[in-house]
Coordinates of N, CA and C in Angstrom, one line a residue:
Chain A
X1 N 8.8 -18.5 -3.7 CA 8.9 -17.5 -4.7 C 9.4 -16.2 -4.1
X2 N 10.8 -15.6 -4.7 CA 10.9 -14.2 -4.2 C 9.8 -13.4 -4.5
X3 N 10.0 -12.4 -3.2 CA 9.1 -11.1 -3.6 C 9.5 -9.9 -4.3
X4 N 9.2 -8.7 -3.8 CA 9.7 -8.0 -4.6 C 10.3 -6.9 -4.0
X5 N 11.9 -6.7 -5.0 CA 13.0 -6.2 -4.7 C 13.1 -5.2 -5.1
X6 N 13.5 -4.3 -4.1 CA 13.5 -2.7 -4.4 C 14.8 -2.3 -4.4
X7 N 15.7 -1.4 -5.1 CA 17.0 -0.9 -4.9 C 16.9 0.3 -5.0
X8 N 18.0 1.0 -4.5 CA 18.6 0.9 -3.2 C 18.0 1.0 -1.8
X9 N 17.7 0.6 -1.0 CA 17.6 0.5 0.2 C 17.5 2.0 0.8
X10 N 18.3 2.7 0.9 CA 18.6 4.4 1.5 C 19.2 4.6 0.1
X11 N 19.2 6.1 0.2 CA 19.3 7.0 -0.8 C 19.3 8.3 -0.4
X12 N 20.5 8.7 0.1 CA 20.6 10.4 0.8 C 20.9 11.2 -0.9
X13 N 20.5 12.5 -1.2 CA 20.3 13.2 -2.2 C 20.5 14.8 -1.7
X14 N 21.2 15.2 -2.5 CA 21.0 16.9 -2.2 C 19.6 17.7 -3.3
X15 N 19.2 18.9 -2.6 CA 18.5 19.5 -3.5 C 19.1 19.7 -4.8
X16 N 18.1 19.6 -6.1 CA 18.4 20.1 -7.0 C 18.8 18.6 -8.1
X17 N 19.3 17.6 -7.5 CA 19.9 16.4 -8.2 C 18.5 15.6 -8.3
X18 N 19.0 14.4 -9.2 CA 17.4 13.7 -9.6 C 18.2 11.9 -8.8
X19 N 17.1 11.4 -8.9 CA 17.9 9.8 -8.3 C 16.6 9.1 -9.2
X20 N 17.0 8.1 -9.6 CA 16.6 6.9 -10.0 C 15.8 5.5 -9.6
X21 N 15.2 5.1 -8.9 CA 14.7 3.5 -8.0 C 14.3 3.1 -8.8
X22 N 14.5 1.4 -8.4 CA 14.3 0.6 -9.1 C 13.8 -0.5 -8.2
X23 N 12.9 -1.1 -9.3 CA 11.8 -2.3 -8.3 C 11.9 -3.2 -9.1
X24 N 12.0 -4.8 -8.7 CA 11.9 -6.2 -9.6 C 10.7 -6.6 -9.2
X25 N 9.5 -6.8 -9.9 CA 8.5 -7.7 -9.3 C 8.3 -8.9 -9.1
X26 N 7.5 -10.0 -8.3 CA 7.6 -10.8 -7.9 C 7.9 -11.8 -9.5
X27 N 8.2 -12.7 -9.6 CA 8.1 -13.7 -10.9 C 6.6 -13.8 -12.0
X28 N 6.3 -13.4 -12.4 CA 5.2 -13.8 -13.4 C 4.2 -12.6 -12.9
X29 N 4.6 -11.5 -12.2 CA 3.5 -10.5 -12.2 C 4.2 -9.3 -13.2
X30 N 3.2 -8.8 -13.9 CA 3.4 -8.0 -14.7 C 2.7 -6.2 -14.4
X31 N 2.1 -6.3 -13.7 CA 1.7 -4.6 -13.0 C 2.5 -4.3 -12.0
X32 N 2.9 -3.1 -12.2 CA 4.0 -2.5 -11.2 C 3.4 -1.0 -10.8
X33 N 3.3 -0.8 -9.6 CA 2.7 0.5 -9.2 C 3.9 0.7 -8.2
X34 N 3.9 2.5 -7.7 CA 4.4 2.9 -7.1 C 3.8 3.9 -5.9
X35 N 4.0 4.2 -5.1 CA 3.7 4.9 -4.0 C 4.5 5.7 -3.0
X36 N 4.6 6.8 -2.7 CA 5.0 7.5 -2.0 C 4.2 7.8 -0.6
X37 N 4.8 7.5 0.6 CA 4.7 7.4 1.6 C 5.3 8.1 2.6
X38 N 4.7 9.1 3.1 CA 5.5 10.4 4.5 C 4.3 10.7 5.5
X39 N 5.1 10.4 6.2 CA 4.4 11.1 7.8 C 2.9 11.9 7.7
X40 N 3.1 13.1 6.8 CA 1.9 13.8 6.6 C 0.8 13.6 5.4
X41 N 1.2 13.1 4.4 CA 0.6 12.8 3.6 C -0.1 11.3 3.7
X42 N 0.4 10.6 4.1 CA 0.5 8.7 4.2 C 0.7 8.1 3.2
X43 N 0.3 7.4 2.6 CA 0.4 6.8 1.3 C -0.6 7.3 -0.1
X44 N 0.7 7.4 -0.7 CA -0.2 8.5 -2.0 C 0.3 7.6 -4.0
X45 N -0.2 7.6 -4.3 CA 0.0 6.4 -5.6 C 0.4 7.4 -6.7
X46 N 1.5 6.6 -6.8 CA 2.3 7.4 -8.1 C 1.9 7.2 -9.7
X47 N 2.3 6.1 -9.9 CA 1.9 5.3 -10.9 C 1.6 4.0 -11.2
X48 N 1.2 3.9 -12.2 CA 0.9 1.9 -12.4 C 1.7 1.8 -13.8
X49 N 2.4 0.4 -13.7 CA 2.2 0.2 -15.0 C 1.8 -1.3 -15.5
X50 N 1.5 -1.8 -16.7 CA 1.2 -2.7 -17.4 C 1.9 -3.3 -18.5
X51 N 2.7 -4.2 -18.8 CA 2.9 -4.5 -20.1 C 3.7 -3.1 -20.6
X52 N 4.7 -2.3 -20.0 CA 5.6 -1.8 -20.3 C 4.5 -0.3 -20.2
X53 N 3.6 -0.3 -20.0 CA 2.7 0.9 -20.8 C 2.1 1.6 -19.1
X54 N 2.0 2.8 -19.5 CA 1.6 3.5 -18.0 C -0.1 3.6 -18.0
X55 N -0.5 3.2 -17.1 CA -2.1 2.5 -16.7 C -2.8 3.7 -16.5
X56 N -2.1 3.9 -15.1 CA -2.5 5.1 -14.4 C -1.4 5.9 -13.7
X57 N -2.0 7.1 -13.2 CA -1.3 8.1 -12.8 C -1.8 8.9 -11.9
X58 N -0.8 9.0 -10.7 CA -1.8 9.5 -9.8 C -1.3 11.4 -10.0
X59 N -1.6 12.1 -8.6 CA -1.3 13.2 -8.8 C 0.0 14.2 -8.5
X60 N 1.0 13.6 -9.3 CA 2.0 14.3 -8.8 C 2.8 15.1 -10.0
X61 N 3.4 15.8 -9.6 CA 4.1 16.7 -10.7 C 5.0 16.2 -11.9
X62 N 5.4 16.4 -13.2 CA 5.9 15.9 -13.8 C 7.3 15.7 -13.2
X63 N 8.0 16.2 -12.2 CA 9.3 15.6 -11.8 C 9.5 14.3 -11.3
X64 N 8.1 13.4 -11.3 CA 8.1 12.2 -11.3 C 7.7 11.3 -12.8
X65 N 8.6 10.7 -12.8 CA 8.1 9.7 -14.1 C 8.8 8.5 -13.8
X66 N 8.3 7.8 -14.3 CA 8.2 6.1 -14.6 C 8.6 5.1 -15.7
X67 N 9.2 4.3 -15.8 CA 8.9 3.3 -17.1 C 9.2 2.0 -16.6
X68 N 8.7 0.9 -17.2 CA 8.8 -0.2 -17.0 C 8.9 -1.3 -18.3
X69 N 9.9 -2.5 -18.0 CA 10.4 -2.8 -19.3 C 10.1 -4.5 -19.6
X70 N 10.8 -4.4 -20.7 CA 10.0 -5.9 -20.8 C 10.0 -6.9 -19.7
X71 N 11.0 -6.9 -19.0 CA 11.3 -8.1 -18.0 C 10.3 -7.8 -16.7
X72 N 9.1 -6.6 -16.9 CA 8.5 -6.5 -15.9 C 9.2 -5.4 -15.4
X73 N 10.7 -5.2 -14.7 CA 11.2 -4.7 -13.8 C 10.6 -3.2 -14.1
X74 N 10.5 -2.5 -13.3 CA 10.7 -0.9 -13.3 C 11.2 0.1 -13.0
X75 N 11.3 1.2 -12.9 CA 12.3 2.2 -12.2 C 11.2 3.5 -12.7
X76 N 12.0 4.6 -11.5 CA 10.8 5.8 -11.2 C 12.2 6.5 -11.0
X77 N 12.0 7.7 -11.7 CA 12.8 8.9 -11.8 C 12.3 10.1 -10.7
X78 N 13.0 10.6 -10.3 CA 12.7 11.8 -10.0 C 13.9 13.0 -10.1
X79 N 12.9 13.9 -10.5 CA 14.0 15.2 -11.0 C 13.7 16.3 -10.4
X80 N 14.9 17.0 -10.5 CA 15.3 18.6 -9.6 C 14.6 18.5 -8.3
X81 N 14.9 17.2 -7.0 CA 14.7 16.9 -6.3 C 14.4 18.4 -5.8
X82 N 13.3 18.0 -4.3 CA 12.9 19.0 -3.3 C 13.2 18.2 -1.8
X83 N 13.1 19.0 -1.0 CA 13.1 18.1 0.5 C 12.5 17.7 0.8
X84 N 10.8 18.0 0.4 CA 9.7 17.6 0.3 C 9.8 16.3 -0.2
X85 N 10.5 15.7 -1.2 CA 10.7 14.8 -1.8 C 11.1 13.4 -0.7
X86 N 11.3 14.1 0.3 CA 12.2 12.6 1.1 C 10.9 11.9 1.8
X87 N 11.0 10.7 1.5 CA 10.2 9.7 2.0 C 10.4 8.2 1.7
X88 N 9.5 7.7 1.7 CA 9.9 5.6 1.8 C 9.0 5.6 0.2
X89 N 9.6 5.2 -0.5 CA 9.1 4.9 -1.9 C 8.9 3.3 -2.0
X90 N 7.3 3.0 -2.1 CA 7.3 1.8 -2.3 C 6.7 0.9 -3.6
X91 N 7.3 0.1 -3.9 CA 6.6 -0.7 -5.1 C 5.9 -1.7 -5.0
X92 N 4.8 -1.8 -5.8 CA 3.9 -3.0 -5.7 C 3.6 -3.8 -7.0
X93 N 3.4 -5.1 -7.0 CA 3.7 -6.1 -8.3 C 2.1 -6.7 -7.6
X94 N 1.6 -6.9 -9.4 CA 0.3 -7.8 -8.9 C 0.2 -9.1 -9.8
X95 N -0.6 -10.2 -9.4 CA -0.9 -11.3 -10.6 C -1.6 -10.6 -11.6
X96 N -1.8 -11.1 -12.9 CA -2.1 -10.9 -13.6 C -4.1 -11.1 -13.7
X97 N -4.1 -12.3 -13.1 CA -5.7 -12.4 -12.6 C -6.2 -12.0 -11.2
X98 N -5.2 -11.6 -10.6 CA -6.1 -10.7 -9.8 C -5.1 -9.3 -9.5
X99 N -5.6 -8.6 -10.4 CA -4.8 -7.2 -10.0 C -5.0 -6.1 -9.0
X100 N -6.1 -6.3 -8.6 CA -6.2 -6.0 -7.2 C -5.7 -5.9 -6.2
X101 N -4.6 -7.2 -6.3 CA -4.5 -7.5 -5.0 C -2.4 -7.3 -4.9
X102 N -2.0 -6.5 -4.2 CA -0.8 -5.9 -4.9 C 0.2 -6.1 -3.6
X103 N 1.3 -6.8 -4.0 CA 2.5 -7.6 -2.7 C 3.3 -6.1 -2.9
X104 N 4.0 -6.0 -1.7 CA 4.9 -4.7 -1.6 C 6.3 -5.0 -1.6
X105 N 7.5 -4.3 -1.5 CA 8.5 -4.8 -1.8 C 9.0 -3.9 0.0
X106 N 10.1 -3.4 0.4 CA 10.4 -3.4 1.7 C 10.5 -1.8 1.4
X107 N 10.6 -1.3 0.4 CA 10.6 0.4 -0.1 C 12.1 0.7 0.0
X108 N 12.3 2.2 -0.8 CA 13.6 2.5 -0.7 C 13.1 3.9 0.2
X109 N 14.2 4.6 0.9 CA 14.0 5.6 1.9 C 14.5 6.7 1.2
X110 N 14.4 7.6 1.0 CA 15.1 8.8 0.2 C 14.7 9.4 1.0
X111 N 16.6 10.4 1.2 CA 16.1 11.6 2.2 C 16.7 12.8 1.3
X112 N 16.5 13.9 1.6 CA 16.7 15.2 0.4 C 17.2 15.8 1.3
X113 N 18.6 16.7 1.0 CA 18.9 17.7 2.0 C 19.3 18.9 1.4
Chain B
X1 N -14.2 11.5 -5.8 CA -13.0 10.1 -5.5 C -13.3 9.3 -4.5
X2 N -12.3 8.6 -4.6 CA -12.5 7.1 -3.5 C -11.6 8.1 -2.5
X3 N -12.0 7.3 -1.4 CA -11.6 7.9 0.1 C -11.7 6.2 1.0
X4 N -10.7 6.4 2.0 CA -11.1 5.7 2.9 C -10.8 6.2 4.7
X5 N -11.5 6.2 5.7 CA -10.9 7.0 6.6 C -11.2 5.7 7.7
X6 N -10.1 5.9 8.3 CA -9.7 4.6 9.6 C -9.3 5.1 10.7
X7 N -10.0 4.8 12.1 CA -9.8 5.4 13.5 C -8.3 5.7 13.2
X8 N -8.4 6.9 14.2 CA -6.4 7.5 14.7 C -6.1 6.6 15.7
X9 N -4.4 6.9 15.9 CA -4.4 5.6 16.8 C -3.1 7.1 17.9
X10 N -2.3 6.4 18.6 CA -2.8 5.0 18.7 C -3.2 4.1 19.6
X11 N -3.4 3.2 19.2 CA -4.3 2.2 20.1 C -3.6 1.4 20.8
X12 N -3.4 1.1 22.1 CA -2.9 0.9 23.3 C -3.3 0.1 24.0
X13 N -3.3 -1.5 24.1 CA -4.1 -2.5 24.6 C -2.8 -3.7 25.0
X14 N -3.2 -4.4 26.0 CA -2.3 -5.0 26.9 C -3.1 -6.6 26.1
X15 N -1.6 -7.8 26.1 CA -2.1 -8.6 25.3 C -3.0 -9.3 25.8
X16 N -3.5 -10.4 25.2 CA -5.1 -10.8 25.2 C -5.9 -10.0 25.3
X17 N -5.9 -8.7 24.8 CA -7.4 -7.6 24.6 C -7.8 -8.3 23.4
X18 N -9.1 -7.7 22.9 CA -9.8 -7.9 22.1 C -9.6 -6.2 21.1
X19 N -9.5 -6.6 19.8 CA -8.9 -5.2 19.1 C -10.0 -5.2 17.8
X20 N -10.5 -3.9 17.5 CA -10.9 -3.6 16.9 C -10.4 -2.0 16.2
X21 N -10.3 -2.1 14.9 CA -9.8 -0.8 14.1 C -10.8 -0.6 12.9
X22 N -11.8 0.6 13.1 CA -12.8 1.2 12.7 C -12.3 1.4 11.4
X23 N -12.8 0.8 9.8 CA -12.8 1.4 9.1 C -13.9 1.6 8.0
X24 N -14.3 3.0 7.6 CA -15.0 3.2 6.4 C -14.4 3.7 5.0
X25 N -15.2 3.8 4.2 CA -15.1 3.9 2.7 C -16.0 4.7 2.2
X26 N -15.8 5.2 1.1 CA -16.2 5.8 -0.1 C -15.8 5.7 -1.3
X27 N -16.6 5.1 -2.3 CA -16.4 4.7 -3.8 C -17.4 4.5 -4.5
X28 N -17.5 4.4 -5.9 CA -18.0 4.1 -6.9 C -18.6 2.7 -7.0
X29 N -19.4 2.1 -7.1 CA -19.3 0.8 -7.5 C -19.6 -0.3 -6.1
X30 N -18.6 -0.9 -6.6 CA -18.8 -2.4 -5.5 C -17.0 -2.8 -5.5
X31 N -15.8 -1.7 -4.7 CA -14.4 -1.9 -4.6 C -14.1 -3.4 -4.0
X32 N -12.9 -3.3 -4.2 CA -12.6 -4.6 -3.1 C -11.6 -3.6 -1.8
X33 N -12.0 -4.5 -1.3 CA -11.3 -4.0 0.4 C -10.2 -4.6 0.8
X34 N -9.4 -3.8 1.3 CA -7.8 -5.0 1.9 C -7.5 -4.1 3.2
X35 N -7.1 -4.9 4.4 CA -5.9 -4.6 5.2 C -4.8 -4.8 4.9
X36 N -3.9 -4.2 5.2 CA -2.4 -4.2 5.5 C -1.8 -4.1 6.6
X37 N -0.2 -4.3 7.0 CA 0.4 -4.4 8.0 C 1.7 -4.0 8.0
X38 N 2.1 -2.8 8.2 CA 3.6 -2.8 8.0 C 3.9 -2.6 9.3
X39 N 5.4 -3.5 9.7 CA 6.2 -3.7 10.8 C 7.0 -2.9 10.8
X40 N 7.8 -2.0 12.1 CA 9.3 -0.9 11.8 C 10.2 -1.0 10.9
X41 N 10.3 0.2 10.0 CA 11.6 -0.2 8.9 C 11.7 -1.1 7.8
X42 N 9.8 -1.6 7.4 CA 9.2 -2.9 6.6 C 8.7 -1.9 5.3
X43 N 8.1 -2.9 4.4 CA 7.0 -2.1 3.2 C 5.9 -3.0 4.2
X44 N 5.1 -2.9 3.5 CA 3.4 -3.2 3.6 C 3.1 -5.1 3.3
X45 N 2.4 -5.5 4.2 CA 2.0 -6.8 3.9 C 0.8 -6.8 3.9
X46 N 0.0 -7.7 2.8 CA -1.3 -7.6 3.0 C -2.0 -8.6 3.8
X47 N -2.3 -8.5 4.8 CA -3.2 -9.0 5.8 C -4.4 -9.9 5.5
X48 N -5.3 -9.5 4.8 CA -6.4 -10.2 4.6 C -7.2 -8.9 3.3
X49 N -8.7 -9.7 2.6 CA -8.6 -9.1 1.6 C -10.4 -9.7 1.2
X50 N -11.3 -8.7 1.2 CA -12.7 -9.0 0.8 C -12.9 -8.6 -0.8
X51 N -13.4 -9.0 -1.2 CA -13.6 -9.0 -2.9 C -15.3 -8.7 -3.5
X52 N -15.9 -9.2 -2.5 CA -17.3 -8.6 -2.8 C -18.2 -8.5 -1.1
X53 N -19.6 -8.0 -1.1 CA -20.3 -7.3 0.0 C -20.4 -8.7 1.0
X54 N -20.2 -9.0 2.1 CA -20.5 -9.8 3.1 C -19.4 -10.9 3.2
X55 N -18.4 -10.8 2.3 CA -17.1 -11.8 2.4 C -16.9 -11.5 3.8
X56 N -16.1 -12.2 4.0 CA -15.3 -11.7 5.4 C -14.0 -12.7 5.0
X57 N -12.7 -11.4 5.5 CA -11.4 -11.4 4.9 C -10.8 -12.3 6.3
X58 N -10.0 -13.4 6.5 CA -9.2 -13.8 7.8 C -7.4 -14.1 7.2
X59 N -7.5 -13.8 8.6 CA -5.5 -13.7 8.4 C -4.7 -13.9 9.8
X60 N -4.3 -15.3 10.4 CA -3.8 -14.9 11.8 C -4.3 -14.4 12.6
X61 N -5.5 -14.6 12.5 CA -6.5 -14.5 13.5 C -7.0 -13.3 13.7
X62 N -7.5 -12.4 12.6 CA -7.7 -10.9 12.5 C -8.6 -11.5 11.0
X63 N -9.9 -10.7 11.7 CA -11.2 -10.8 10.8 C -11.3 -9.0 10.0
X64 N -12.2 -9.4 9.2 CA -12.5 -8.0 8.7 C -14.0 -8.8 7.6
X65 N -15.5 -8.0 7.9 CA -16.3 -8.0 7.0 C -16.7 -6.9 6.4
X66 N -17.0 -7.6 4.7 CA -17.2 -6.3 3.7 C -18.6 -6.0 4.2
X67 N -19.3 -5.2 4.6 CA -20.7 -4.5 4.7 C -20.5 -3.0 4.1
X68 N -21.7 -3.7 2.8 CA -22.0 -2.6 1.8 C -23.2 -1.3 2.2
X69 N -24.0 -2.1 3.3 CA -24.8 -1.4 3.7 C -24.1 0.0 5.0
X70 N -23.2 -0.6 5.5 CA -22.5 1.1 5.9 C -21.1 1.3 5.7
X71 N -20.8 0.7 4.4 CA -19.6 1.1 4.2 C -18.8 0.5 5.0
X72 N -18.3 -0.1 5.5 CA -17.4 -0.4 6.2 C -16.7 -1.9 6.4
X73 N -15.4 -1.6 6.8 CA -15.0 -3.0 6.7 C -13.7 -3.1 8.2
X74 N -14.1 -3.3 9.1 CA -13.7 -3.2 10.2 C -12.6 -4.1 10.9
X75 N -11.6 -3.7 11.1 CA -10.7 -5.3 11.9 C -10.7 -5.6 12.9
X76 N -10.7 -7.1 13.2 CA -10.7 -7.3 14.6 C -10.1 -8.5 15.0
X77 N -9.7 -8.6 16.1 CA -9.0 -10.0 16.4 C -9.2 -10.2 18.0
X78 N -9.7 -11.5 18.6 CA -10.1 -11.6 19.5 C -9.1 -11.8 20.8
X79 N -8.0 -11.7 20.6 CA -6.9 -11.9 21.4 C -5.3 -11.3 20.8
X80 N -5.2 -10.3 21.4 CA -4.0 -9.7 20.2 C -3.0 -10.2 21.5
X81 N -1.6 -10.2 20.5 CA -0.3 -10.6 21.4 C 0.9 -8.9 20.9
X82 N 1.9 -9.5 21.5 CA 3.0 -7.8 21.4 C 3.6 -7.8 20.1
X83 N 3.4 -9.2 19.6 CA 4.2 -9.3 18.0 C 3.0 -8.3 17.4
X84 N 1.9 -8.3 17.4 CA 1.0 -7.8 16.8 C 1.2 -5.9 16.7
X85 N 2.3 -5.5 17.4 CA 2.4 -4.0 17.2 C 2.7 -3.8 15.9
X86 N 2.2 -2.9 15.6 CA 2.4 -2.4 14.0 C 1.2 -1.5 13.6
X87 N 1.4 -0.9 12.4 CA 0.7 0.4 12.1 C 0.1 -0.7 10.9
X88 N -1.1 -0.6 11.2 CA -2.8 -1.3 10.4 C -3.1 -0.5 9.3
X89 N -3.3 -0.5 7.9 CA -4.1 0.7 7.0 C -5.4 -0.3 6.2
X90 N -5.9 0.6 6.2 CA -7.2 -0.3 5.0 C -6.8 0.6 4.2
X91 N -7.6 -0.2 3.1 CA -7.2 0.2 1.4 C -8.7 -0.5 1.0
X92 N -8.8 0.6 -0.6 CA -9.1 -0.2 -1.4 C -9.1 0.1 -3.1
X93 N -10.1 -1.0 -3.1 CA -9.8 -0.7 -4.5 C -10.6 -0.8 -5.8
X94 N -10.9 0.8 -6.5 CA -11.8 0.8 -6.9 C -12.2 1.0 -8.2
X95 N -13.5 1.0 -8.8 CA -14.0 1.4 -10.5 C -13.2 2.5 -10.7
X96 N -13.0 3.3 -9.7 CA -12.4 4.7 -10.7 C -11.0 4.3 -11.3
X97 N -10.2 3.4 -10.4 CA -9.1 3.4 -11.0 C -8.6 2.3 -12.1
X98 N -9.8 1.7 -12.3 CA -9.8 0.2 -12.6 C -9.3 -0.9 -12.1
X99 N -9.8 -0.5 -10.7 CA -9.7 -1.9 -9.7 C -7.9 -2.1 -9.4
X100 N -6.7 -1.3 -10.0 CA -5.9 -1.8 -10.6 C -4.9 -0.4 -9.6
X101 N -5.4 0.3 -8.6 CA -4.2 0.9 -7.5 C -5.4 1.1 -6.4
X102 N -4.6 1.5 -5.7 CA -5.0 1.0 -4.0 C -4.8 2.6 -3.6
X103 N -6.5 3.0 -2.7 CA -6.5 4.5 -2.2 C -6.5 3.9 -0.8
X104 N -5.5 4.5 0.7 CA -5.1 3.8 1.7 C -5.9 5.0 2.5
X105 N -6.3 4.1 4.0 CA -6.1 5.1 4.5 C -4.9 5.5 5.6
X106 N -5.3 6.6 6.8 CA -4.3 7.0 7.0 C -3.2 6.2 7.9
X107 N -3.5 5.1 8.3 CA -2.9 3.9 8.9 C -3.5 4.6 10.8
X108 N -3.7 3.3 11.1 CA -3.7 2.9 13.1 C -2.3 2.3 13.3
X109 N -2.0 3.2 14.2 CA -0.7 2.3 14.4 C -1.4 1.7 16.2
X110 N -1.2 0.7 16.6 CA -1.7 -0.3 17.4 C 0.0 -0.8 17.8
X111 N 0.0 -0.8 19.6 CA 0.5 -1.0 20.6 C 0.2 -1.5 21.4
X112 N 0.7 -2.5 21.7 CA 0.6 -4.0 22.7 C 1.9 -4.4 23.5
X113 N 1.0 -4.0 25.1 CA 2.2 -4.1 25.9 C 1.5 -5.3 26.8
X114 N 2.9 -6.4 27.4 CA 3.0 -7.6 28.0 C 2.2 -7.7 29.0

């Protein structure tokens, strides 16, 4: 079974512009969460979703948003980029009977300059 | 909130040591517990994974038991090798969030020289 596929890979950005990622989850999992990952912070949870519908939310500013569509896949916005903003963005897909338990995809790297 | 906090690293042991990476918890309830593993330039793999108090999670020869009575769920493996370098995080996961996202901690990164 593939796992799950994150695009694009790198992603250089200037201040002020917004960029887009996009995650495929594994085949037949339908929860898709997100996480933001840097040096100082470590890993910090963006969002979840479910069945197209946002679960949860963790704590980040509205220049992050989310949706996810019927095919499962997802994608995570971010707007009026900061530099602060550069880090390894990663996505996680879970089964449906055990959601808990959440496969990662390889992350996309976003750097902000 | 849920918290989890895991020894700083990093940890520096020549192969065939015996490796252990300290981790505790704070939550609500009865969470489930996971390690992970990410390799240079990788996402995260999940390692092994306890579900209720006294399980004990195995993966490649790296143990980890859920003990409820101090919190903790600790990894260990009785003979590490140099493939084994990589940065370690516990996670878990809990009633606040609906069992359904992962509070990590701040990763061990673990080094293994020949």
């Amino acid at each position: 079974k593939a796992g799950v596929t994150q695009t694009p890979r790198y992603l250089i950005k200037t201040r002020g512009q917004q960029v887009t990622l996009s995650c495929s989850p594994i085949s037949g999992h339908r929860s898709v969460s997100w996480y933001q990952q840097t040096p100082g912070q470590g890993l910090q949870f963006l969002f979840e979703y479910f069945s197209e519908t946002q679960r949860n939310k963790g704590n980040f500013p509205g220049r992050f948003s989310g949706r996810q569509f019927s095919n499962s896949r997802s994608e995570m916005n971010v707007s009026t980029l900061e530099l602060g903003d550069s880090a390894l963005y990663l996505c996680a897909s879970s089964p449906r009977d055990r959601f808990y338990e959440q496969y990662f995809g390889p992350g996309t790297r976003l750097t902000v300059t | 909130g849920d918290s989890v906090t895991q020894m700083e690293g990093p940890v520096t042991l020549s192969e065939e040591a015996f490796l252990t990476i300290n981790c505790t918890y704070t939550a609500t309830g009865y969470p489930s517990l996971f390690w992970y593993v990410q390799y240079p330039g990788e996402g995260l793999q999940l390692l092994l994974k306890a579900t209720k108090a006294d399980d004990k999670g195995s993966n490649k020869g790296f143990e980890a038991t859920y003990r409820k009575e101090t919190t903790s769920f600790h990894l260990e493996k009785g003979s590490v090798q140099v493939s084994d370098s990589a940065v370690y995080f516990c996670a878990l996961s809990g009633l606040n969030s609906g069992y359904s996202t992962l509070t990590f901690g701040k990763g061990t990164m673990l080094l293994v020289s020949p």
